[in-house]
Structure formats: C-alpha cells, structure tokens
Amino acid sequence: MAGNNSIAPVDIRFTVNGQEHQASVEPRLLLVHYLRENLRLTGTHVGCDTSQCGACTVLLNGQAVKSCTLLAVQANGANVTTIEGLEKDGQLSAVQEGFWEKHGLQCGFCTPGMIMAAEYLLSRNPKPTEVEIRQALEGNLCRCTGYVNIVAAVQYAAEKMGGAHVSR
Amino acid sequence: MYPASFAYHAPRSVEEAIALLAEHGDEAKLLAGGHSLLPTMKLRLAQPGHLIDLAGVAGLQGIREEGQRIVIGALTTHDELASSSLIRAKLTALAEAAAVVGDPQVRNRGTLGGSAAHADPNADEPVALVALEAVLVMVGPKGRREVPAVQFFEDIFTTALGADEVLTEIVVPVTSGKLASAYKKLPHPASGFVVVSCAAVLEGDGQRLQAARLGMGGLGGAPVRAAAAEARLAGQAPSEATLAAAAALVSEGTDPADDLYASAAYKRAVAQVYARQALTAAAERLRA
C-alpha cells in the first residue's frame, strides 16, 4: 500500500486566522505542511518533526497543538490560529509585544511556537506563576536563550493583559 | 517526514468503524489522538494502508458517573482527564498520571483509549488503570466484552484488544467507602516517559486500611500490581513506618530490563522511593 498513488484525496474545510479555506488534500498531508506550503503561512516552523520541540505549535479550536503531529484532515471543521493571526490592525498581541520588549529570543526559530504556547497558557490562566509558565512551555524547546527572557516575556504579557483589565 | 500513503476513513459510529476494520483487516489502523501512531507512521515504523479516524465516532467522548462507577470515553484526552473535577476528586491517581503525560500540546490531543491501546511500557495512565482496577470495554464483530486492566496490558505494546475490535470505554469502580489515591513518577529527563512510577490506591480511613492496591510502571513490559506490598498494608494503620515497609516490597518478583538510562537494579531500588511517595500522598488524602 505504501507509495500507492491512487489514494483518494479528502475534501476538507477549515478556518485559518479567521479566513475560511477549502481544499482537497492527500490524507497523509500534515497540518504544518498545509499551512506552510499551501497557505504560505511560514511562521509555523518545522523543527524536530517528532512532536518534541513545539516550533510547529498552533491553536486548534483554541487549544495548543503540534501541527507536525496532526493530519490536515484531522483539522477538518476546526478553527486554526497561527502566529500570523495574532497581530490585529498592526498591533502586536501582548505576548508578541512581551517577546519584543523582554528580548525573549535569540535566533528566533522557536519563537512562533513559544508565543502560541504562551497565548494558550494565558487564555486558560491569566495570572500564571513562574512555575506555571515553565510548565506550560514544557513542550517547547529553545536552544539559545536559557528560557529566562522567554519567561519574562510571558510575565510581561500577563501583566499587560491583567493591567488592561484593572484599568477598565 | 511524511507518512506512507494511506486511505482515510471517517466513520460516524462504532459499528461503521468495526465494519471498516473487518473490511481492511491487517491493513487498517484506528486513529484516536494520533500522538503515538502518527510519529510511528512518520518514521515509517508503521505503514497502514487504511487509517480509520475515530474522532467523529459518536459515543466515545466524555466522562460520566453512573452509580458506583465512573465511565470514561476512550477518546477523552489527557488534558480533559487531568482537568476533570470528578476525576481529580475520585480517581486522583488517574488525574495525576494524565497531568504528567508528555507536554501540554500532547495532552490536548493524546487520549486515554489511545494510550491504553498502544500500551507503551513507559506510559503513565496504564499504571493508574491497573491500580484503580479499571475495566476496558471493547466492541467487535462478536459483540461487547470487558477486560480488567491487569489482564488487558499483556506485554510491551501488546494488549487483549483484538485487531477487529474498538476500545470504547474505560470503566472504573468507585466504592461507597473512603478511597484515596496518588501517582508518582520518575520521568526520563529527555523524553519525559516513565522510568519507574507508582499508582497507590488506599481504601479505609486514617486509622486503618481496609485494602491497598499498588500499580507499578517501568518494572516490566506491562504495569504490574505489587502484591507483597499490598498484603503488607491490608488491615494496618497507615503509619509512616508501615508505608515505608510496604514500599520496600514493591520490586519483589519484578524483572525490569536494563536500558541506557537506568539499570534494572536502579529501577528496582528507585521504584521503592516513588512507591513510598505515592503511598504517603494517598494516606494524607485518606486522612483529610
């Protein structure tokens, strides 16, 4: 069966960053490749390709998932958010701003995945402790920073989002 | 890495899934969360010609309490288990095991049924299922059957689930009496998988244990019950000394394999430490 070219494509339909997409895909197509190659949303990175490093993290119906370990067909009907979907009208999200302000990166390769995992954390837990931040980023590897500034970036975002709450 | 080509099926019912399994035989694999199967397929260690996605199958979701038992749909994710107030309160060891599977992204996709059916010898939840005396429910062409966890997990990646069956539910009995449990794990520092782990289930009160059940992970090809330790605890007061004496017995009769990270002797020794931690945590909860 391997290498058989007569496999029927599957029709899928999902929303990516607020935009609806329909496609007919090979069943083995991974979500990350659909995002990068079909939609040219190349902010979602392929790092380890073995579900360890988290560079490919996107939100699927609001939940952080590793898009290298998901078939595009499994996202049928879902709402997908990638790093490109965070900025609104030229404004960075609080997490993106945190990574900028606190210099939460060096080479930047892991950054999109880190930011998506942090967005997911703050959507569930707006006031995380440092330990909770580190636990929430357990599925994301950075080989440059030592994580200190990444944690500071998430803390910055949590404060900023909380601050907006208080001032309202 | 791409998996080898396969045909994709999205049945809507257990019956449809069973019919697809019957039609495609050895060529077919069931897909739940895909967090064991897809990595295996990407590495081409598995190359099924047909993938049967269970995600749209009705009746495999959700956690519910039915009298003296808790019924968990096979597609319940690790995160759903770890976040469920019912599981945390009544099956604490299972919630704690689910909370330390992989990482947050993996827990959002991976499922209890998938973990059980895959039966990785270093997985977390099977250890808790064995200690909690869970029953695994499977449906196939010959109907429905129930297999206790300790018999379901036969060996490394080997279970009692037939190739023509679908695992549908995990049923855990809860007694009307007081029950407390805990799960403690030594994770491999790189992979996070179990080096050794212990799920301890204690029944009784702060004064006297009616029964104790211990599931041990990492000491064999499948989780095992620590019978000698359980016997040491039954009828006893859960004092620190008694818990320690029981924990010292958990590796009896086990024959773990040496691996690059831990020798068999180390696993047998360190298992006692984690058993003691699990017993102590469970006993504290029993007293609370």
CSV table of C-alpha atoms in Angstrom, one decimal:
chain,number,residue,atom,x,y,z
A,1,MET,CA,0.0,0.0,0.0
A,2,ALA,CA,2.9,2.3,0.7
A,3,GLY,CA,3.6,4.7,-2.1
A,4,ASN,CA,0.3,3.9,-3.8
A,5,ASN,CA,-0.6,6.9,-5.9
A,6,SER,CA,-4.3,6.0,-6.3
A,7,ILE,CA,-5.3,7.2,-2.8
A,8,ALA,CA,-8.4,9.3,-2.9
A,9,PRO,CA,-8.0,12.9,-1.8
A,10,VAL,CA,-10.2,14.1,1.0
A,11,ASP,CA,-12.2,17.3,1.0
A,12,ILE,CA,-11.6,19.5,4.0
A,13,ARG,CA,-12.8,22.8,5.1
A,14,PHE,CA,-11.5,24.9,8.0
A,15,THR,CA,-10.9,28.4,9.2
A,16,VAL,CA,-7.3,29.7,9.5
A,17,ASN,CA,-6.8,33.1,11.1
A,18,GLY,CA,-10.4,33.9,10.5
A,19,GLN,CA,-10.4,33.0,6.9
A,20,GLU,CA,-12.2,30.0,5.5
A,21,HIS,CA,-10.3,27.5,3.4
A,22,GLN,CA,-11.5,24.6,1.4
A,23,ALA,CA,-9.1,22.1,-0.1
A,24,SER,CA,-8.8,18.6,-1.4
A,25,VAL,CA,-5.8,17.0,0.3
A,26,GLU,CA,-3.9,13.8,0.3
A,27,PRO,CA,-4.7,12.1,3.6
A,28,ARG,CA,-1.1,11.9,4.7
A,29,LEU,CA,-0.6,15.7,4.4
A,30,LEU,CA,0.4,17.1,7.8
A,31,LEU,CA,-1.3,20.2,9.0
A,32,VAL,CA,2.0,22.0,9.3
A,33,HIS,CA,2.8,21.4,5.6
A,34,TYR,CA,-0.7,22.5,4.6
A,35,LEU,CA,-0.2,25.8,6.5
A,36,ARG,CA,3.3,26.4,5.2
A,37,GLU,CA,3.1,25.1,1.6
A,38,ASN,CA,-0.5,25.6,0.6
A,39,LEU,CA,-1.3,28.7,2.5
A,40,ARG,CA,2.3,30.1,2.6
A,41,LEU,CA,2.0,30.8,6.3
A,42,THR,CA,5.6,30.0,7.0
A,43,GLY,CA,5.7,31.4,10.5
A,44,THR,CA,4.8,28.0,11.8
A,45,HIS,CA,8.1,26.2,11.8
A,46,VAL,CA,9.1,22.6,11.4
A,47,GLY,CA,11.8,21.9,14.0
A,48,CYS,CA,12.3,18.4,15.2
A,49,ASP,CA,9.3,16.9,13.2
A,50,THR,CA,8.9,14.4,16.0
A,51,SER,CA,6.5,16.2,18.4
A,52,GLN,CA,9.1,17.2,20.8
A,53,CYS,CA,10.3,20.8,20.1
A,54,GLY,CA,7.0,22.7,19.7
A,55,ALA,CA,8.1,25.0,16.9
A,56,CYS,CA,5.1,24.0,14.9
A,57,THR,CA,2.6,24.9,17.7
A,58,VAL,CA,-0.7,26.4,16.5
A,59,LEU,CA,-4.1,26.8,18.2
A,60,LEU,CA,-6.7,24.3,17.1
A,61,ASN,CA,-10.1,25.4,18.4
A,62,GLY,CA,-8.2,27.5,21.0
A,63,GLN,CA,-6.0,24.6,22.1
A,64,ALA,CA,-2.2,24.5,21.6
A,65,VAL,CA,-1.3,21.5,19.4
A,66,LYS,CA,1.7,20.4,17.5
A,67,SER,CA,0.8,20.7,13.8
A,68,CYS,CA,3.6,18.3,12.8
A,69,THR,CA,1.6,15.6,14.6
A,70,LEU,CA,-1.8,16.3,13.1
A,71,LEU,CA,-3.0,15.4,9.7
A,72,ALA,CA,-4.7,18.2,7.8
A,73,VAL,CA,-7.8,16.0,7.5
A,74,GLN,CA,-7.9,15.9,11.3
A,75,ALA,CA,-8.4,19.7,11.3
A,76,ASN,CA,-11.5,19.4,9.2
A,77,GLY,CA,-14.1,21.8,10.5
A,78,ALA,CA,-11.8,23.3,13.0
A,79,ASN,CA,-10.7,26.8,13.7
A,80,VAL,CA,-6.9,27.2,13.4
A,81,THR,CA,-4.8,30.2,14.6
A,82,THR,CA,-1.2,30.6,13.6
A,83,ILE,CA,1.4,33.1,14.6
A,84,GLU,CA,0.3,35.3,11.6
A,85,GLY,CA,-3.2,35.5,13.1
A,86,LEU,CA,-2.2,37.2,16.4
A,87,GLU,CA,-1.5,40.8,15.3
A,88,LYS,CA,-4.6,42.9,14.9
A,89,ASP,CA,-4.5,46.0,12.7
A,90,GLY,CA,-0.8,46.4,13.0
A,91,GLN,CA,-0.8,45.9,16.8
A,92,LEU,CA,1.2,43.0,18.2
A,93,SER,CA,-0.6,40.8,20.7
A,94,ALA,CA,0.5,41.3,24.3
A,95,VAL,CA,2.6,38.1,24.1
A,96,GLN,CA,4.3,39.2,20.9
A,97,GLU,CA,5.0,42.5,22.5
A,98,GLY,CA,6.4,40.8,25.5
A,99,PHE,CA,8.9,38.8,23.4
A,100,TRP,CA,9.9,42.1,21.8
A,101,GLU,CA,10.2,44.1,25.0
A,102,LYS,CA,12.0,41.4,27.0
A,103,HIS,CA,14.1,40.1,24.2
A,104,GLY,CA,12.6,36.6,24.6
A,105,LEU,CA,14.6,35.2,21.7
A,106,GLN,CA,18.0,34.9,20.1
A,107,CYS,CA,17.8,33.0,16.8
A,108,GLY,CA,14.0,33.2,16.7
A,109,PHE,CA,13.4,29.7,15.3
A,110,CYS,CA,11.4,28.5,18.4
A,111,THR,CA,9.6,31.9,18.9
A,112,PRO,CA,6.4,31.3,16.9
A,113,GLY,CA,5.8,28.1,18.8
A,114,MET,CA,6.7,29.7,22.1
A,115,ILE,CA,4.3,32.5,21.5
A,116,MET,CA,1.4,30.2,20.6
A,117,ALA,CA,2.0,28.1,23.7
A,118,ALA,CA,2.1,31.2,25.8
A,119,GLU,CA,-1.1,32.5,24.2
A,120,TYR,CA,-2.7,29.2,25.1
A,121,LEU,CA,-1.5,29.4,28.7
A,122,LEU,CA,-2.8,32.9,29.2
A,123,SER,CA,-6.1,32.1,27.7
A,124,ARG,CA,-6.6,29.4,30.4
A,125,ASN,CA,-4.6,31.0,33.3
A,126,PRO,CA,-4.3,34.8,33.0
A,127,LYS,CA,-2.1,35.1,36.1
A,128,PRO,CA,0.4,32.2,36.0
A,129,THR,CA,3.2,31.8,38.4
A,130,GLU,CA,6.7,31.4,37.1
A,131,VAL,CA,6.5,27.7,37.7
A,132,GLU,CA,3.2,27.5,35.8
A,133,ILE,CA,4.8,29.4,32.9
A,134,ARG,CA,7.7,27.0,32.8
A,135,GLN,CA,5.4,24.0,32.9
A,136,ALA,CA,3.2,25.5,30.2
A,137,LEU,CA,6.3,25.8,27.9
A,138,GLU,CA,7.5,22.2,28.6
A,139,GLY,CA,6.5,21.2,25.1
A,140,ASN,CA,8.6,24.0,23.5
A,141,LEU,CA,12.4,23.8,23.2
A,142,CYS,CA,14.7,26.8,22.9
A,143,ARG,CA,18.4,26.0,22.3
A,144,CYS,CA,19.6,29.6,22.6
A,145,THR,CA,18.1,31.6,25.4
A,146,GLY,CA,18.1,29.5,28.5
A,147,TYR,CA,14.4,30.4,28.8
A,148,VAL,CA,14.9,33.3,31.3
A,149,ASN,CA,13.8,36.0,28.9
A,150,ILE,CA,11.1,33.9,27.5
A,151,VAL,CA,9.6,33.5,30.9
A,152,ALA,CA,10.0,37.3,31.4
A,153,ALA,CA,8.2,37.9,28.1
A,154,VAL,CA,5.2,35.8,29.2
A,155,GLN,CA,5.1,37.6,32.6
A,156,TYR,CA,5.2,40.9,30.8
A,157,ALA,CA,2.2,39.8,28.7
A,158,ALA,CA,0.3,38.6,31.7
A,159,GLU,CA,0.8,41.9,33.5
A,160,LYS,CA,-0.1,43.8,30.4
A,161,MET,CA,-3.3,41.8,29.9
A,162,GLY,CA,-4.2,42.0,33.6
A,163,GLY,CA,-3.4,45.7,33.7
A,164,ALA,CA,-5.8,46.3,30.9
A,165,HIS,CA,-8.4,44.5,32.9
A,166,VAL,CA,-7.9,46.6,36.0
A,167,SER,CA,-7.9,49.9,34.2
A,168,ARG,CA,-11.3,49.2,32.6
B,1,MET,CA,8.7,13.5,7.3
B,2,TYR,CA,5.6,12.2,5.5
B,3,PRO,CA,3.9,9.0,6.5
B,4,ALA,CA,3.5,6.5,3.7
B,5,SER,CA,0.2,6.9,1.7
B,6,PHE,CA,-3.0,5.6,3.2
B,7,ALA,CA,-6.7,5.8,2.6
B,8,TYR,CA,-8.6,7.8,5.1
B,9,HIS,CA,-11.9,6.8,6.6
B,10,ALA,CA,-14.0,8.9,9.0
B,11,PRO,CA,-16.8,6.6,10.4
B,12,ARG,CA,-19.6,8.1,12.4
B,13,SER,CA,-20.4,5.1,14.6
B,14,VAL,CA,-18.6,2.2,16.4
B,15,GLU,CA,-20.5,-0.2,14.1
B,16,GLU,CA,-19.1,1.6,11.0
B,17,ALA,CA,-15.6,1.5,12.4
B,18,ILE,CA,-15.9,-2.2,13.1
B,19,ALA,CA,-17.1,-2.8,9.6
B,20,LEU,CA,-14.1,-0.9,8.2
B,21,LEU,CA,-11.8,-2.9,10.4
B,22,ALA,CA,-13.4,-6.1,9.1
B,23,GLU,CA,-13.1,-4.9,5.5
B,24,HIS,CA,-9.5,-3.9,5.6
B,25,GLY,CA,-8.0,-6.4,8.1
B,26,ASP,CA,-4.3,-6.1,8.8
B,27,GLU,CA,-4.0,-3.1,6.5
B,28,ALA,CA,-6.1,-0.9,8.8
B,29,LYS,CA,-5.2,1.1,12.0
B,30,LEU,CA,-7.5,3.1,14.2
B,31,LEU,CA,-6.6,6.7,14.8
B,32,ALA,CA,-7.5,8.4,18.1
B,33,GLY,CA,-5.4,11.4,19.1
B,34,GLY,CA,-2.6,10.2,16.9
B,35,HIS,CA,0.2,11.1,19.2
B,36,SER,CA,1.7,7.6,19.2
B,37,LEU,CA,0.5,6.4,15.8
B,38,LEU,CA,1.4,9.4,13.7
B,39,PRO,CA,5.0,9.7,14.9
B,40,THR,CA,5.4,5.9,14.3
B,41,MET,CA,3.9,6.4,10.8
B,42,LYS,CA,6.2,9.4,10.0
B,43,LEU,CA,9.2,7.2,10.9
B,44,ARG,CA,7.6,4.5,8.7
B,45,LEU,CA,7.7,2.0,11.5
B,46,ALA,CA,4.0,1.6,10.8
B,47,GLN,CA,2.6,1.9,7.2
B,48,PRO,CA,-1.1,1.1,7.4
B,49,GLY,CA,-2.9,1.2,4.1
B,50,HIS,CA,-6.1,2.4,5.8
B,51,LEU,CA,-6.5,4.8,8.6
B,52,ILE,CA,-9.8,4.8,10.4
B,53,ASP,CA,-10.2,8.1,12.3
B,54,LEU,CA,-12.4,7.7,15.4
B,55,ALA,CA,-12.7,11.4,16.1
B,56,GLY,CA,-16.2,11.7,14.6
B,57,VAL,CA,-17.5,8.4,16.1
B,58,ALA,CA,-20.4,9.1,18.4
B,59,GLY,CA,-20.3,7.8,22.0
B,60,LEU,CA,-16.5,7.7,22.6
B,61,GLN,CA,-16.4,11.0,24.3
B,62,GLY,CA,-17.0,12.3,27.8
B,63,ILE,CA,-16.7,11.4,31.5
B,64,ARG,CA,-19.7,10.4,33.5
B,65,GLU,CA,-20.5,9.0,36.9
B,66,GLU,CA,-23.0,6.1,36.9
B,67,GLY,CA,-23.7,5.0,40.5
B,68,GLN,CA,-20.7,3.1,41.8
B,69,ARG,CA,-18.6,3.5,38.7
B,70,ILE,CA,-17.1,6.2,36.5
B,71,VAL,CA,-17.2,5.7,32.8
B,72,ILE,CA,-14.6,7.4,30.6
B,73,GLY,CA,-15.0,7.5,26.9
B,74,ALA,CA,-11.9,6.2,25.1
B,75,LEU,CA,-11.4,9.5,23.2
B,76,THR,CA,-11.1,11.5,26.4
B,77,THR,CA,-7.9,13.5,26.2
B,78,HIS,CA,-5.2,13.5,28.8
B,79,ASP,CA,-5.9,17.2,29.4
B,80,GLU,CA,-9.6,16.5,29.9
B,81,LEU,CA,-8.8,13.8,32.5
B,82,ALA,CA,-6.3,16.0,34.3
B,83,SER,CA,-8.8,18.9,34.4
B,84,SER,CA,-11.9,17.0,35.3
B,85,SER,CA,-13.1,17.8,38.8
B,86,LEU,CA,-14.7,14.4,39.1
B,87,ILE,CA,-11.5,12.5,38.1
B,88,ARG,CA,-9.4,14.7,40.4
B,89,ALA,CA,-11.7,14.1,43.4
B,90,LYS,CA,-12.5,10.4,42.9
B,91,LEU,CA,-9.7,8.9,40.7
B,92,THR,CA,-6.8,11.2,41.8
B,93,ALA,CA,-4.1,8.8,40.7
B,94,LEU,CA,-5.5,8.8,37.1
B,95,ALA,CA,-5.8,12.6,37.0
B,96,GLU,CA,-2.2,12.9,38.3
B,97,ALA,CA,-1.0,10.4,35.7
B,98,ALA,CA,-2.8,12.2,32.9
B,99,ALA,CA,-1.3,15.5,34.1
B,100,VAL,CA,2.3,14.3,33.5
B,101,VAL,CA,1.9,12.7,30.1
B,102,GLY,CA,4.1,14.4,27.5
B,103,ASP,CA,3.6,18.1,27.5
B,104,PRO,CA,0.6,20.5,27.2
B,105,GLN,CA,0.3,20.2,23.4
B,106,VAL,CA,0.5,16.4,23.6
B,107,ARG,CA,-2.1,16.3,26.4
B,108,ASN,CA,-4.5,18.3,24.3
B,109,ARG,CA,-4.5,15.6,21.6
B,110,GLY,CA,-3.5,12.3,23.1
B,111,THR,CA,-6.3,10.1,24.5
B,112,LEU,CA,-6.7,7.7,27.4
B,113,GLY,CA,-8.0,5.0,25.0
B,114,GLY,CA,-5.1,5.6,22.6
B,115,SER,CA,-2.6,5.3,25.4
B,116,ALA,CA,-4.2,2.1,26.6
B,117,ALA,CA,-4.4,0.5,23.2
B,118,HIS,CA,-0.9,1.5,22.3
B,119,ALA,CA,0.4,0.1,25.7
B,120,ASP,CA,3.8,1.7,25.7
B,121,PRO,CA,5.6,0.1,28.6
B,122,ASN,CA,6.7,3.5,29.8
B,123,ALA,CA,3.3,5.2,29.6
B,124,ASP,CA,1.6,6.8,32.7
B,125,GLU,CA,-2.1,6.1,32.6
B,126,PRO,CA,-2.0,2.3,32.3
B,127,VAL,CA,-0.2,2.2,35.7
B,128,ALA,CA,-3.1,4.1,37.3
B,129,LEU,CA,-5.7,2.0,35.5
B,130,VAL,CA,-4.2,-1.2,36.9
B,131,ALA,CA,-4.1,0.2,40.5
B,132,LEU,CA,-7.7,1.5,40.2
B,133,GLU,CA,-8.9,-1.9,38.9
B,134,ALA,CA,-10.3,-0.3,35.8
B,135,VAL,CA,-12.1,-2.4,33.2
B,136,LEU,CA,-11.5,-1.8,29.5
B,137,VAL,CA,-14.6,-2.2,27.3
B,138,MET,CA,-14.2,-3.2,23.7
B,139,VAL,CA,-16.7,-3.8,20.9
B,140,GLY,CA,-16.1,-6.1,17.9
B,141,PRO,CA,-18.0,-8.2,15.4
B,142,LYS,CA,-18.8,-10.7,18.2
B,143,GLY,CA,-20.2,-8.0,20.5
B,144,ARG,CA,-19.0,-6.3,23.6
B,145,ARG,CA,-16.5,-7.5,26.1
B,146,GLU,CA,-14.9,-6.2,29.3
B,147,VAL,CA,-11.3,-7.0,30.3
B,148,PRO,CA,-9.8,-5.9,33.7
B,149,ALA,CA,-6.8,-3.6,33.2
B,150,VAL,CA,-4.3,-6.0,34.7
B,151,GLN,CA,-5.2,-8.6,32.1
B,152,PHE,CA,-5.6,-6.1,29.3
B,153,PHE,CA,-2.0,-5.0,29.4
B,154,GLU,CA,-0.2,-8.1,28.4
B,155,ASP,CA,3.3,-7.0,27.5
B,156,ILE,CA,5.3,-4.3,25.6
B,157,PHE,CA,2.8,-2.8,23.1
B,158,THR,CA,0.6,-5.9,23.5
B,159,THR,CA,-2.9,-5.9,24.8
B,160,ALA,CA,-6.0,-8.0,24.9
B,161,LEU,CA,-7.7,-5.8,22.3
B,162,GLY,CA,-8.4,-7.8,19.2
B,163,ALA,CA,-7.4,-6.5,15.7
B,164,ASP,CA,-11.1,-6.5,14.8
B,165,GLU,CA,-12.2,-4.6,18.0
B,166,VAL,CA,-12.6,-0.9,19.0
B,167,LEU,CA,-11.8,0.1,22.6
B,168,THR,CA,-14.8,2.2,23.5
B,169,GLU,CA,-14.8,2.9,27.3
B,170,ILE,CA,-12.7,2.7,30.4
B,171,VAL,CA,-14.9,1.9,33.5
B,172,VAL,CA,-13.5,2.5,37.0
B,173,PRO,CA,-15.4,1.2,40.0
B,174,VAL,CA,-15.7,3.6,43.0
B,175,THR,CA,-16.7,2.1,46.3
B,176,SER,CA,-19.0,3.9,48.6
B,177,GLY,CA,-16.3,3.8,51.3
B,178,LYS,CA,-13.4,6.2,51.6
B,179,LEU,CA,-10.8,5.9,48.9
B,180,ALA,CA,-7.8,7.9,48.1
B,181,SER,CA,-5.1,7.6,45.5
B,182,ALA,CA,-1.9,9.2,44.2
B,183,TYR,CA,0.5,8.8,41.3
B,184,LYS,CA,4.3,9.5,41.4
B,185,LYS,CA,6.7,9.1,38.6
B,186,LEU,CA,10.4,9.3,37.9
B,187,PRO,CA,10.4,10.8,34.4
B,188,HIS,CA,13.2,10.2,31.9
B,189,PRO,CA,14.9,13.6,31.8
B,190,ALA,CA,14.9,13.7,28.0
B,191,SER,CA,11.7,12.0,26.9
B,192,GLY,CA,9.5,12.5,29.9
B,193,PHE,CA,8.4,8.9,29.7
B,194,VAL,CA,8.3,6.7,32.8
B,195,VAL,CA,11.5,5.3,34.2
B,196,VAL,CA,9.5,4.0,37.1
B,197,SER,CA,6.2,5.0,38.5
B,198,CYS,CA,3.7,4.0,41.2
B,199,ALA,CA,0.0,4.5,41.5
B,200,ALA,CA,-1.2,3.9,45.1
B,201,VAL,CA,-4.9,3.4,45.9
B,202,LEU,CA,-5.8,3.2,49.6
B,203,GLU,CA,-9.2,2.2,51.0
B,204,GLY,CA,-10.2,2.8,54.6
B,205,ASP,CA,-9.7,5.7,57.0
B,206,GLY,CA,-6.9,7.4,58.8
B,207,GLN,CA,-6.9,4.7,61.4
B,208,ARG,CA,-7.0,1.5,59.4
B,209,LEU,CA,-6.5,0.5,55.8
B,210,GLN,CA,-9.1,-1.9,54.5
B,211,ALA,CA,-7.2,-2.5,51.3
B,212,ALA,CA,-4.3,-1.2,49.3
B,213,ARG,CA,-3.6,-1.5,45.6
B,214,LEU,CA,-0.4,-0.6,44.0
B,215,GLY,CA,0.3,-0.4,40.3
B,216,MET,CA,4.0,-0.2,39.3
B,217,GLY,CA,5.2,1.1,35.9
B,218,GLY,CA,8.6,0.6,34.4
B,219,LEU,CA,9.4,-2.7,36.1
B,220,GLY,CA,8.2,-4.9,33.2
B,221,GLY,CA,6.7,-5.0,29.8
B,222,ALA,CA,3.3,-4.0,31.3
B,223,PRO,CA,2.2,-2.4,34.6
B,224,VAL,CA,2.1,-4.8,37.5
B,225,ARG,CA,0.4,-5.0,40.8
B,226,ALA,CA,2.7,-5.1,43.8
B,227,ALA,CA,1.1,-8.0,45.7
B,228,ALA,CA,3.5,-8.3,48.5
B,229,ALA,CA,3.3,-4.6,49.4
B,230,GLU,CA,-0.5,-4.7,49.2
B,231,ALA,CA,-0.6,-7.6,51.6
B,232,ARG,CA,1.7,-5.8,54.0
B,233,LEU,CA,-0.7,-2.8,54.1
B,234,ALA,CA,-4.1,-4.6,54.3
B,235,GLY,CA,-5.7,-4.2,57.8
B,236,GLN,CA,-2.8,-2.0,59.0
B,237,ALA,CA,-2.8,1.6,60.3
B,238,PRO,CA,-1.2,3.8,57.6
B,239,SER,CA,1.7,4.9,59.7
B,240,GLU,CA,4.9,6.2,58.2
B,241,ALA,CA,6.8,3.0,59.2
B,242,THR,CA,4.1,0.7,57.7
B,243,LEU,CA,4.0,2.7,54.4
B,244,ALA,CA,7.8,2.5,54.2
B,245,ALA,CA,7.9,-1.2,55.0
B,246,ALA,CA,5.3,-1.8,52.2
B,247,ALA,CA,7.2,0.4,49.8
B,248,ALA,CA,10.3,-1.7,50.3
B,249,LEU,CA,8.4,-4.7,48.9
B,250,VAL,CA,7.2,-3.2,45.6
B,251,SER,CA,10.0,-4.5,43.4
B,252,GLU,CA,9.6,-8.1,44.6
B,253,GLY,CA,9.1,-10.6,41.8
B,254,THR,CA,9.8,-8.0,39.1
B,255,ASP,CA,12.4,-8.3,36.4
B,256,PRO,CA,12.9,-4.9,34.7
B,257,ALA,CA,15.2,-4.5,31.7
B,258,ASP,CA,18.4,-2.6,31.7
B,259,ASP,CA,18.4,0.4,29.4
B,260,LEU,CA,20.9,3.2,28.5
B,261,TYR,CA,19.5,5.4,31.2
B,262,ALA,CA,18.8,3.1,34.1
B,263,SER,CA,19.9,-0.4,35.1
B,264,ALA,CA,17.5,-3.0,36.3
B,265,ALA,CA,19.0,-2.8,39.8
B,266,TYR,CA,18.5,1.0,39.9
B,267,LYS,CA,14.9,0.7,38.7
B,268,ARG,CA,14.1,-1.8,41.4
B,269,ALA,CA,15.7,0.4,44.0
B,270,VAL,CA,14.2,3.7,42.9
B,271,ALA,CA,10.7,2.2,42.5
B,272,GLN,CA,10.6,1.9,46.2
B,273,VAL,CA,11.2,5.6,46.6
B,274,TYR,CA,8.3,6.5,44.3
B,275,ALA,CA,6.1,3.9,45.9
B,276,ARG,CA,6.7,5.5,49.3
B,277,GLN,CA,5.9,8.9,47.9
B,278,ALA,CA,2.7,7.7,46.3
B,279,LEU,CA,1.6,5.9,49.4
B,280,THR,CA,2.4,8.9,51.7
B,281,ALA,CA,0.4,11.2,49.4
B,282,ALA,CA,-2.6,8.8,49.2
B,283,ALA,CA,-2.5,8.3,53.0
B,284,GLU,CA,-2.5,12.0,53.6
B,285,ARG,CA,-5.6,12.3,51.3
B,286,LEU,CA,-7.3,9.5,53.2
B,287,ARG,CA,-6.8,11.3,56.5
B,288,ALA,CA,-8.0,14.7,55.0
